[in-house]
Amino acid sequence: MTDAPHRTVTLTDDATGKKWTFPILDGSMGPSVIDTRKLYSGTDFFAHDPGFTSTSSCESKITFIDGDKGILLHRGYPIDELANKSDFLEVAQLLQTGELPNAAEKREWNKNITMHTMVHEQLIRFYSGFRRDAHPMAVMVGVVGALSAFYHDSIDINDARQREIASHRLIAKIPTLAAMAFKYSAGQPFVYPQNHLTYAENFLHMCFSVPAEPYKVNPVLAHAMNKIFILHADHEQNASTSTVRLASSSGANPFACIAAGIACLWGPAHGGANEAVLRMLMSIGSKDKIPEIVKRAKDKDDTFRLMGFGHRVYKNYDPRAKVMQQTCREVLDELGIKNDPLLETAMELERIALQDDYFIQKKLYPNVDFYSGIILRAMGFPMSMFTVLFAVARTAGWVAHWQEQLNDPERKIGRPRQLYTGATTRAFVPVEQRE
Ligand code: ACO
């Protein structure tokens, strides 16, 4: 926060004429906030803001979004530059430390992550407890939470070194666990990590190699995977990140907090949207059906929405969607997929929607999920894995927020209040006297 001369706002109770003054706090970018921490103690009122559409829940230095301009910065660096010039582990390091590493720091970080890529052999047995047809996200919630039963030496949140090791473990092990969830559902043997590969290469190797055949990672696909991971690495105080922070505010261990984040991400309004986009594109089938689908999306009496369009924060083109569209083309070209009907439908849908008054007026643009499903499907991932890939990438952001919160001297347990509209006090009536 800046130390600029203090501005204030005054709140007036129109019924009594009472007035209270609150400080305005300025960040380094973005809207200022009204500091309402003393609202209740000073006024006897709570603020009511379901969905937190106007509430800042914390102070953070990690990610900045300007939704009106379509800007996303991690530690000040634009997302498209990071996606095009960096690699995922470097972005994860940037999110944690606040700085792009020099060559020695980068080597050290990569070494620290890769030395933790394997999971405890006994943890592997957890998988056989799940049904083969279990959704891989259900498996992820379980096994990531279970890490706390295996790594007792890194769950003391008051020990900075243990926090650091837990962060490394989470970032290192999440692709291994995700690939195992994939292999388990496919009925194939687990593949151990290969530490000479990059993060993205290693993940593809663990997902797609089989013991019966040699496997060489396709560099174009690894490049795309790296970009997809970077584009999903963090996104400020979204639902799953806020869940991680809220879980952590009670002092819960890091593995439990990230498992809570995964559970939240699973919801279709959050990480599950790319699956919904793909289903929608498949159901459209051909370009001539697009006008009909756009008409349905605009119809107030129809609950149908154009999936992959609109965002709570972005009222402009999602900067991640632009990179995703380009990556989609690269992957389909590499795989020799010509005239992919899903991509053609998506591009035509985007073209028509962006010219349509309804979408222009409501500022509805394609979001990050609009193209990612097409890419992931072309790479060979089933739809059930899409959100899992999101969770792999977002772990870097979750861990950075978890660390930031624990380092905040003003840390408090998260405890929202409510507007109670239930029954008022009444006397208990014994069952035999109830009507
Ligand atoms: N198709 C048609 N109309 C839409 C769409 C859409 N995709 N999105 C919003 N609208 C309309 C709403 O009907 C509403 O119209 P009204 O003002 O006439 O009532 C108006 O635009 C505002 O919509 P809200 O739901 O109030 O906006 P909110 O910011 O709460 O919702 C959300 C954002 C949930 C993402 C929404 O745009 C949506 O449902 N999109 C489709 C699902 C999707 O793609 N989700 C992925 C989000 S990105 C992510 O989580 C990684």
Coordinates of C-alpha atoms and ligand atoms in Angstrom, one line a residue:
M1 CA 0.0 0.0 0.0
T2 CA 1.2 3.5 -0.7
D3 CA 1.8 6.2 2.0
A4 CA 0.0 8.9 0.1
P5 CA -2.0 11.5 2.1
H6 CA -5.0 9.8 3.5
R7 CA -8.3 10.2 1.6
T8 CA -11.5 9.2 3.5
V9 CA -15.1 8.5 2.7
T10 CA -18.0 9.3 5.0
L11 CA -20.9 7.0 5.6
T12 CA -24.1 8.6 6.8
D13 CA -27.1 6.8 8.4
D14 CA -29.9 8.7 6.7
A15 CA -32.3 7.8 9.6
T16 CA -30.3 9.1 12.5
G17 CA -27.9 11.5 10.7
K18 CA -24.9 9.7 12.3
K19 CA -21.7 9.9 10.3
W20 CA -18.6 7.7 10.3
T21 CA -15.4 8.2 8.4
F22 CA -13.3 5.4 6.8
P23 CA -9.8 5.6 5.3
I24 CA -9.3 4.9 1.5
L25 CA -6.3 2.7 0.8
D26 CA -4.4 2.9 -2.5
G27 CA -2.7 -0.1 -4.1
S28 CA 0.1 0.2 -6.7
M29 CA -2.4 -0.3 -9.5
G30 CA -6.1 -0.8 -9.8
P31 CA -9.1 0.6 -7.9
S32 CA -8.5 1.9 -4.4
V33 CA -10.4 0.3 -1.5
I34 CA -12.4 1.6 1.4
D35 CA -10.9 0.1 4.6
T36 CA -14.0 -1.3 6.3
R37 CA -12.1 -3.3 9.0
K38 CA -13.6 -1.1 11.7
L39 CA -17.1 -0.9 10.1
Y40 CA -18.7 -3.2 12.6
S41 CA -16.9 -2.1 15.8
G42 CA -17.5 1.6 14.8
T43 CA -21.1 1.4 13.4
D44 CA -22.8 -1.9 14.4
F45 CA -23.3 -2.6 10.7
F46 CA -21.8 -5.4 8.6
A47 CA -21.1 -5.1 4.9
H48 CA -23.3 -7.4 2.8
D49 CA -21.6 -8.6 -0.4
P50 CA -22.5 -12.2 -1.4
G51 CA -20.2 -13.4 -4.2
F52 CA -17.6 -10.8 -3.0
T53 CA -18.2 -8.7 -6.2
S54 CA -17.1 -5.5 -4.4
T55 CA -14.9 -6.9 -1.6
S56 CA -11.1 -7.1 -1.4
S57 CA -10.3 -10.0 0.9
C58 CA -6.6 -9.5 1.3
E59 CA -3.5 -7.4 0.3
S60 CA -1.5 -9.2 -2.4
K61 CA 1.6 -8.6 -4.5
I62 CA 1.3 -11.6 -6.8
T63 CA -1.1 -11.0 -9.7
F64 CA -2.9 -7.9 -11.1
I65 CA -5.9 -8.0 -13.4
D66 CA -7.5 -5.0 -15.2
G67 CA -10.6 -6.7 -16.5
D68 CA -11.7 -3.6 -18.5
K69 CA -8.5 -3.4 -20.4
G70 CA -7.9 -7.2 -20.6
I71 CA -4.6 -7.0 -18.7
L72 CA -3.1 -9.8 -16.6
L73 CA 0.2 -9.4 -14.9
H74 CA 2.2 -11.8 -12.7
R75 CA 4.5 -9.8 -10.4
G76 CA 4.3 -7.0 -13.0
Y77 CA 5.0 -9.2 -16.1
P78 CA 2.3 -9.4 -18.9
I79 CA 0.9 -12.9 -19.3
D80 CA 1.5 -13.1 -23.0
E81 CA 5.2 -12.3 -22.6
L82 CA 5.5 -14.9 -19.9
A83 CA 3.7 -17.5 -22.1
N84 CA 5.8 -16.7 -25.1
K85 CA 9.2 -16.2 -23.5
S86 CA 9.3 -18.2 -20.3
D87 CA 8.9 -21.7 -19.0
F88 CA 6.4 -22.9 -16.4
L89 CA 8.9 -23.6 -13.6
E90 CA 10.3 -20.2 -14.0
V91 CA 6.8 -18.7 -13.8
A92 CA 6.2 -20.8 -10.7
Q93 CA 9.4 -19.4 -9.2
L94 CA 8.4 -15.9 -10.2
L95 CA 5.0 -16.3 -8.4
Q96 CA 6.7 -17.6 -5.2
T97 CA 9.7 -15.2 -5.0
G98 CA 8.4 -12.1 -6.7
E99 CA 11.4 -11.9 -9.1
L100 CA 12.5 -13.6 -12.3
P101 CA 15.5 -15.8 -11.3
N102 CA 19.1 -15.3 -12.5
A103 CA 20.6 -18.4 -14.1
A104 CA 22.0 -19.8 -10.8
E105 CA 18.8 -19.2 -9.0
K106 CA 16.8 -20.9 -11.8
R107 CA 19.1 -24.0 -11.7
E108 CA 18.8 -24.2 -7.9
W109 CA 15.0 -24.0 -8.1
N110 CA 14.7 -26.5 -10.9
K111 CA 16.9 -28.9 -8.8
N112 CA 14.8 -28.4 -5.7
I113 CA 11.6 -29.2 -7.7
T114 CA 12.9 -32.2 -9.6
M115 CA 14.3 -33.9 -6.5
H116 CA 10.7 -34.1 -5.2
T117 CA 8.9 -35.4 -8.3
M118 CA 8.5 -39.0 -7.1
V119 CA 5.7 -39.9 -4.6
H120 CA 6.0 -42.3 -1.7
E121 CA 5.6 -45.8 -2.9
Q122 CA 2.9 -46.5 -0.4
L123 CA 0.9 -43.6 -1.7
I124 CA 0.7 -45.4 -5.0
R125 CA -1.5 -48.0 -3.3
F126 CA -4.1 -45.4 -2.6
Y127 CA -5.0 -45.4 -6.3
S128 CA -6.2 -49.0 -6.3
G129 CA -8.8 -48.0 -3.6
F130 CA -10.6 -45.9 -6.2
R131 CA -13.0 -47.3 -8.8
R132 CA -11.5 -47.4 -12.3
D133 CA -14.3 -45.1 -13.5
A134 CA -13.7 -42.5 -10.7
H135 CA -13.4 -39.0 -12.0
P136 CA -9.7 -38.1 -11.9
M137 CA -10.6 -34.9 -10.0
A138 CA -12.1 -37.1 -7.2
V139 CA -8.9 -39.0 -7.1
M140 CA -6.9 -35.8 -7.0
V141 CA -8.8 -34.4 -4.0
G142 CA -8.1 -37.6 -2.2
V143 CA -4.5 -38.2 -3.0
V144 CA -3.3 -34.5 -2.6
G145 CA -5.0 -34.4 0.8
A146 CA -3.3 -37.7 1.7
L147 CA 0.1 -36.2 1.1
S148 CA -0.1 -34.8 4.6
A149 CA -0.1 -38.3 5.9
F150 CA 3.2 -39.0 4.2
Y151 CA 5.2 -35.9 4.6
H152 CA 5.0 -35.1 8.3
D153 CA 8.3 -33.3 8.1
S154 CA 6.9 -30.4 6.1
I155 CA 3.5 -29.7 7.6
D156 CA 4.6 -27.3 10.4
I157 CA 3.3 -24.0 9.0
N158 CA 5.2 -22.0 11.5
D159 CA 8.6 -23.2 10.3
A160 CA 9.7 -21.3 7.1
R161 CA 11.9 -24.1 5.9
Q162 CA 9.1 -26.7 6.2
R163 CA 6.8 -24.3 4.3
E164 CA 9.4 -24.0 1.6
I165 CA 9.8 -27.8 1.3
A166 CA 6.0 -28.3 1.2
S167 CA 5.8 -25.8 -1.6
H168 CA 8.5 -27.6 -3.6
R169 CA 6.8 -30.9 -2.9
L170 CA 3.4 -29.7 -4.1
I171 CA 4.7 -28.2 -7.3
A172 CA 6.9 -31.2 -8.0
K173 CA 4.4 -34.0 -7.1
I174 CA 1.2 -32.7 -8.6
P175 CA 2.0 -33.6 -12.2
T176 CA 3.1 -37.1 -11.0
L177 CA -0.2 -37.6 -9.1
A178 CA -2.3 -36.2 -12.1
A179 CA -0.6 -38.5 -14.6
M180 CA -1.2 -41.4 -12.3
A181 CA -4.9 -40.5 -12.0
F182 CA -4.9 -40.5 -15.9
K183 CA -3.1 -43.8 -16.2
Y184 CA -5.3 -45.4 -13.5
S185 CA -8.5 -44.5 -15.4
A186 CA -6.9 -45.8 -18.6
G187 CA -6.0 -49.1 -17.0
Q188 CA -2.3 -48.6 -17.8
P189 CA 0.8 -48.9 -15.6
F190 CA 2.0 -45.8 -13.8
V191 CA 5.1 -44.1 -15.4
Y192 CA 7.8 -42.7 -13.1
P193 CA 9.0 -39.1 -13.6
Q194 CA 12.1 -38.5 -15.6
N195 CA 14.0 -35.6 -14.1
H196 CA 16.1 -34.7 -17.2
L197 CA 12.8 -33.6 -18.9
T198 CA 11.2 -30.2 -18.5
Y199 CA 8.1 -29.9 -16.4
A200 CA 5.8 -30.0 -19.4
E201 CA 7.8 -32.8 -21.2
N202 CA 7.8 -34.9 -18.1
F203 CA 4.1 -34.5 -17.7
L204 CA 3.4 -35.6 -21.3
H205 CA 5.9 -38.5 -20.8
M206 CA 4.1 -39.7 -17.6
C207 CA 0.7 -39.5 -19.3
F208 CA 1.4 -40.9 -22.8
S209 CA 4.4 -43.3 -22.6
V210 CA 3.8 -47.0 -22.2
P211 CA 6.4 -49.7 -21.3
A212 CA 5.8 -51.6 -24.5
E213 CA 7.0 -48.9 -26.8
P214 CA 9.6 -46.1 -27.0
Y215 CA 8.1 -42.7 -26.4
K216 CA 9.6 -39.4 -27.6
V217 CA 8.0 -36.2 -26.4
N218 CA 6.8 -34.1 -29.4
P219 CA 8.5 -30.7 -28.9
V220 CA 5.5 -28.8 -30.4
L221 CA 3.2 -30.5 -27.9
A222 CA 5.6 -29.9 -25.0
H223 CA 5.8 -26.2 -26.0
A224 CA 2.0 -26.0 -26.1
M225 CA 1.7 -27.8 -22.7
N226 CA 4.2 -25.4 -21.2
K227 CA 2.1 -22.4 -22.5
I228 CA -1.2 -24.0 -21.2
F229 CA 0.4 -24.4 -17.8
I230 CA 1.7 -20.8 -17.7
L231 CA -1.7 -19.4 -18.8
H232 CA -3.4 -21.3 -15.9
A233 CA -0.7 -20.7 -13.2
D234 CA -2.5 -18.0 -11.3
H235 CA -5.4 -15.6 -11.5
E236 CA -5.6 -13.5 -8.4
Q237 CA -8.3 -14.1 -5.8
N238 CA -10.5 -16.5 -7.8
A239 CA -12.8 -19.0 -6.0
S240 CA -10.2 -21.8 -5.6
T241 CA -7.4 -19.5 -4.5
S242 CA -9.7 -17.8 -2.0
T243 CA -10.6 -21.3 -0.8
V244 CA -6.9 -22.1 -0.3
R245 CA -6.5 -18.9 1.6
L246 CA -9.5 -19.5 3.7
A247 CA -8.5 -23.1 4.6
S248 CA -5.0 -21.9 5.4
S249 CA -6.3 -19.1 7.6
S250 CA -7.2 -21.7 10.2
G251 CA -3.6 -23.0 10.2
A252 CA -4.5 -26.1 8.2
N253 CA -1.5 -27.9 6.7
P254 CA -0.4 -27.1 3.1
F255 CA -1.6 -30.4 1.5
A256 CA -5.0 -30.1 3.0
C257 CA -5.3 -26.5 1.8
I258 CA -4.4 -27.4 -1.8
A259 CA -6.8 -30.3 -1.7
A260 CA -9.5 -27.8 -0.7
G261 CA -8.5 -25.6 -3.7
I262 CA -8.7 -28.6 -6.1
A263 CA -12.2 -29.4 -4.7
C264 CA -13.4 -25.9 -5.5
L265 CA -11.8 -25.8 -8.9
W266 CA -13.7 -28.9 -9.9
G267 CA -17.0 -26.9 -10.2
P268 CA -18.3 -26.2 -13.7
A269 CA -18.5 -22.5 -13.1
H270 CA -14.7 -22.5 -12.5
G271 CA -12.2 -25.1 -13.8
G272 CA -14.9 -27.3 -15.4
A273 CA -15.8 -24.7 -18.1
N274 CA -13.4 -25.9 -20.8
E275 CA -15.1 -29.3 -20.7
A276 CA -18.5 -27.6 -21.1
V277 CA -17.1 -25.6 -24.1
L278 CA -16.1 -28.7 -25.9
R279 CA -19.4 -30.4 -25.2
M280 CA -21.2 -27.3 -26.6
L281 CA -19.0 -27.2 -29.8
M282 CA -19.7 -30.9 -30.3
S283 CA -23.4 -30.4 -29.9
I284 CA -23.4 -27.5 -32.4
G285 CA -21.9 -29.9 -34.9
S286 CA -21.7 -27.7 -38.0
K287 CA -21.4 -23.9 -38.7
D288 CA -24.9 -23.5 -40.0
K289 CA -26.3 -24.2 -36.5
I290 CA -24.4 -21.3 -35.0
P291 CA -27.1 -18.6 -35.5
E292 CA -29.6 -20.8 -33.7
I293 CA -27.2 -21.3 -30.8
V294 CA -26.4 -17.6 -30.5
K295 CA -30.2 -16.9 -30.6
R296 CA -30.6 -19.3 -27.6
A297 CA -27.8 -17.7 -25.7
K298 CA -29.5 -14.3 -26.0
D299 CA -32.9 -15.5 -25.1
K300 CA -33.8 -14.4 -21.5
D301 CA -36.2 -17.3 -21.1
D302 CA -33.6 -19.9 -22.0
T303 CA -30.9 -20.8 -19.3
F304 CA -28.4 -21.7 -22.1
R305 CA -25.2 -19.7 -22.1
L306 CA -22.5 -19.6 -24.7
M307 CA -19.8 -21.5 -22.8
G308 CA -16.3 -20.0 -22.9
F309 CA -17.8 -16.5 -23.2
G310 CA -17.9 -13.9 -20.5
H311 CA -16.0 -13.6 -17.3
R312 CA -16.6 -12.1 -13.8
V313 CA -13.5 -9.9 -14.1
Y314 CA -12.7 -9.5 -17.8
K315 CA -15.0 -7.1 -19.7
N316 CA -12.6 -7.3 -22.6
Y317 CA -10.8 -10.0 -24.5
D318 CA -9.2 -12.4 -22.0
P319 CA -5.5 -12.0 -22.8
R320 CA -5.0 -15.7 -22.1
A321 CA -7.6 -16.6 -24.8
K322 CA -5.5 -14.8 -27.5
V323 CA -2.4 -17.0 -26.7
M324 CA -4.6 -20.0 -26.5
Q325 CA -6.1 -19.5 -29.9
Q326 CA -2.6 -19.2 -31.4
T327 CA -1.4 -22.3 -29.5
C328 CA -4.5 -24.2 -30.8
R329 CA -3.4 -23.6 -34.4
E330 CA 0.1 -24.7 -33.7
V331 CA -1.0 -28.0 -32.1
L332 CA -3.5 -28.8 -34.9
D333 CA -1.0 -28.0 -37.6
E334 CA 1.6 -30.2 -35.9
L335 CA -0.8 -33.1 -35.6
G336 CA -1.8 -32.7 -39.2
I337 CA -5.4 -32.0 -38.2
K338 CA -6.7 -30.0 -41.1
N339 CA -10.0 -28.2 -41.1
D340 CA -10.9 -29.4 -37.6
P341 CA -14.7 -29.0 -37.4
L342 CA -14.5 -28.0 -33.7
L343 CA -11.9 -25.3 -34.3
E344 CA -13.8 -24.0 -37.3
T345 CA -17.1 -23.9 -35.3
A346 CA -15.3 -22.2 -32.5
M347 CA -13.8 -19.5 -34.7
E348 CA -17.0 -18.9 -36.5
L349 CA -18.9 -18.7 -33.3
E350 CA -16.4 -16.2 -32.0
R351 CA -16.7 -14.1 -35.2
I352 CA -20.5 -14.0 -35.1
A353 CA -20.7 -13.4 -31.3
L354 CA -18.1 -10.6 -31.4
Q355 CA -20.3 -8.7 -34.0
D356 CA -23.5 -9.2 -32.2
D357 CA -25.0 -6.3 -30.2
Y358 CA -26.0 -8.5 -27.2
F359 CA -22.4 -9.7 -26.7
I360 CA -20.9 -6.2 -27.4
Q361 CA -23.3 -4.5 -25.0
K362 CA -22.7 -7.0 -22.2
K363 CA -18.9 -7.0 -22.9
L364 CA -18.9 -10.8 -23.4
Y365 CA -15.6 -12.0 -24.9
P366 CA -14.0 -15.4 -25.3
N367 CA -12.3 -16.5 -22.1
V368 CA -9.3 -18.8 -21.5
D369 CA -11.5 -21.9 -21.7
F370 CA -12.9 -21.2 -25.2
Y371 CA -9.9 -22.8 -27.0
S372 CA -8.1 -24.9 -24.4
G373 CA -10.5 -27.9 -24.7
I374 CA -9.9 -28.2 -28.4
I375 CA -6.1 -28.3 -27.9
L376 CA -6.2 -30.7 -25.0
R377 CA -8.5 -33.1 -26.9
A378 CA -6.2 -33.0 -29.9
M379 CA -3.2 -33.8 -27.7
G380 CA -5.0 -37.0 -26.5
F381 CA -6.5 -36.0 -23.1
P382 CA -10.0 -37.1 -22.3
M383 CA -12.4 -34.4 -21.2
S384 CA -12.3 -35.7 -17.6
M385 CA -8.6 -34.7 -17.4
F386 CA -9.1 -31.0 -18.5
T387 CA -9.7 -29.7 -15.0
V388 CA -6.9 -31.9 -13.6
L389 CA -4.4 -30.1 -16.0
F390 CA -5.8 -26.8 -14.7
A391 CA -5.2 -28.0 -11.1
V392 CA -1.6 -29.0 -12.0
A393 CA -0.8 -25.5 -13.2
R394 CA -2.8 -23.6 -10.6
T395 CA -0.9 -25.3 -7.8
A396 CA 1.9 -22.9 -8.5
G397 CA -0.5 -20.0 -7.8
W398 CA -2.2 -21.6 -4.8
V399 CA 1.2 -22.3 -3.2
A400 CA 2.3 -18.7 -3.8
H401 CA -0.9 -17.3 -2.2
W402 CA -0.6 -19.8 0.7
Q403 CA 2.9 -18.6 1.4
E404 CA 2.0 -14.9 1.0
Q405 CA -0.9 -15.3 3.5
L406 CA 1.2 -17.1 6.1
N407 CA 3.9 -14.4 5.8
D408 CA 1.3 -11.6 6.3
P409 CA 1.7 -10.1 9.9
E410 CA -1.9 -9.1 9.8
R411 CA -3.1 -12.7 9.1
K412 CA -6.4 -13.6 10.8
I413 CA -8.7 -16.6 10.5
G414 CA -11.2 -15.9 7.7
R415 CA -14.7 -15.6 9.3
P416 CA -17.3 -13.9 7.2
R417 CA -20.5 -12.7 8.9
Q418 CA -24.1 -12.9 7.5
L419 CA -27.4 -11.1 7.1
Y420 CA -29.6 -13.4 9.2
T421 CA -33.2 -13.7 7.9
G422 CA -34.2 -16.9 9.7
A423 CA -36.7 -17.3 12.7
T424 CA -36.4 -15.0 15.6
T425 CA -36.0 -16.4 19.2
R426 CA -38.8 -18.8 20.1
A427 CA -39.4 -21.2 23.0
F428 CA -38.8 -25.0 22.6
V429 CA -42.0 -27.0 22.4
P430 CA -41.9 -30.6 23.6
V431 CA -42.8 -33.1 20.8
E432 CA -46.1 -34.2 22.4
Q433 CA -47.3 -30.6 22.4
R434 CA -46.4 -29.8 18.8
E435 CA -49.2 -29.6 16.2
Ligands
ACO1 N1 -23.8 -16.4 -22.8 C1 -24.9 -15.6 -22.8 N2 -25.1 -14.6 -22.0 C2 -24.2 -14.4 -21.0 C3 -23.0 -15.1 -20.9 C4 -22.8 -16.2 -21.8 N3 -21.7 -16.9 -21.8 N4 -22.3 -14.7 -19.8 C5 -23.0 -13.7 -19.3 N5 -24.2 -13.5 -20.0 C6 -25.2 -12.4 -19.7 C7 -26.0 -12.8 -18.5 O1 -27.2 -13.5 -18.9 C8 -26.3 -11.5 -17.9 O2 -27.4 -10.9 -18.7 P1 -28.4 -9.9 -18.0 O3 -27.6 -8.7 -17.5 O4 -29.4 -9.6 -19.1 O5 -29.0 -10.6 -16.9 C9 -25.1 -10.6 -18.2 O6 -24.4 -11.3 -19.3 C10 -24.1 -10.7 -17.0 O7 -23.9 -12.0 -16.6 P2 -23.5 -12.4 -15.1 O8 -23.8 -13.9 -15.0 O9 -24.2 -11.5 -14.2 O10 -22.0 -12.2 -15.1 P3 -21.0 -12.8 -14.1 O11 -19.8 -11.9 -14.1 O12 -21.6 -13.1 -12.8 O13 -20.6 -14.2 -14.8 C11 -19.6 -16.0 -15.9 C12 -19.5 -14.6 -15.4 C13 -20.1 -17.0 -14.8 C14 -18.2 -16.5 -16.3 C15 -20.6 -16.0 -17.1 O14 -20.1 -15.1 -18.1 C16 -20.8 -17.4 -17.7 O15 -21.7 -18.1 -17.2 N6 -20.1 -17.8 -18.8 C17 -20.1 -19.1 -19.3 C18 -19.3 -20.1 -18.5 C19 -17.8 -19.9 -18.6 O16 -17.3 -19.8 -19.7 N7 -17.1 -20.0 -17.5 C20 -15.7 -19.9 -17.5 C21 -15.2 -18.7 -16.7 S1 -13.5 -18.5 -16.8 C22 -12.8 -19.5 -15.6 O17 -13.4 -19.8 -14.6 C23 -11.4 -20.0 -15.8

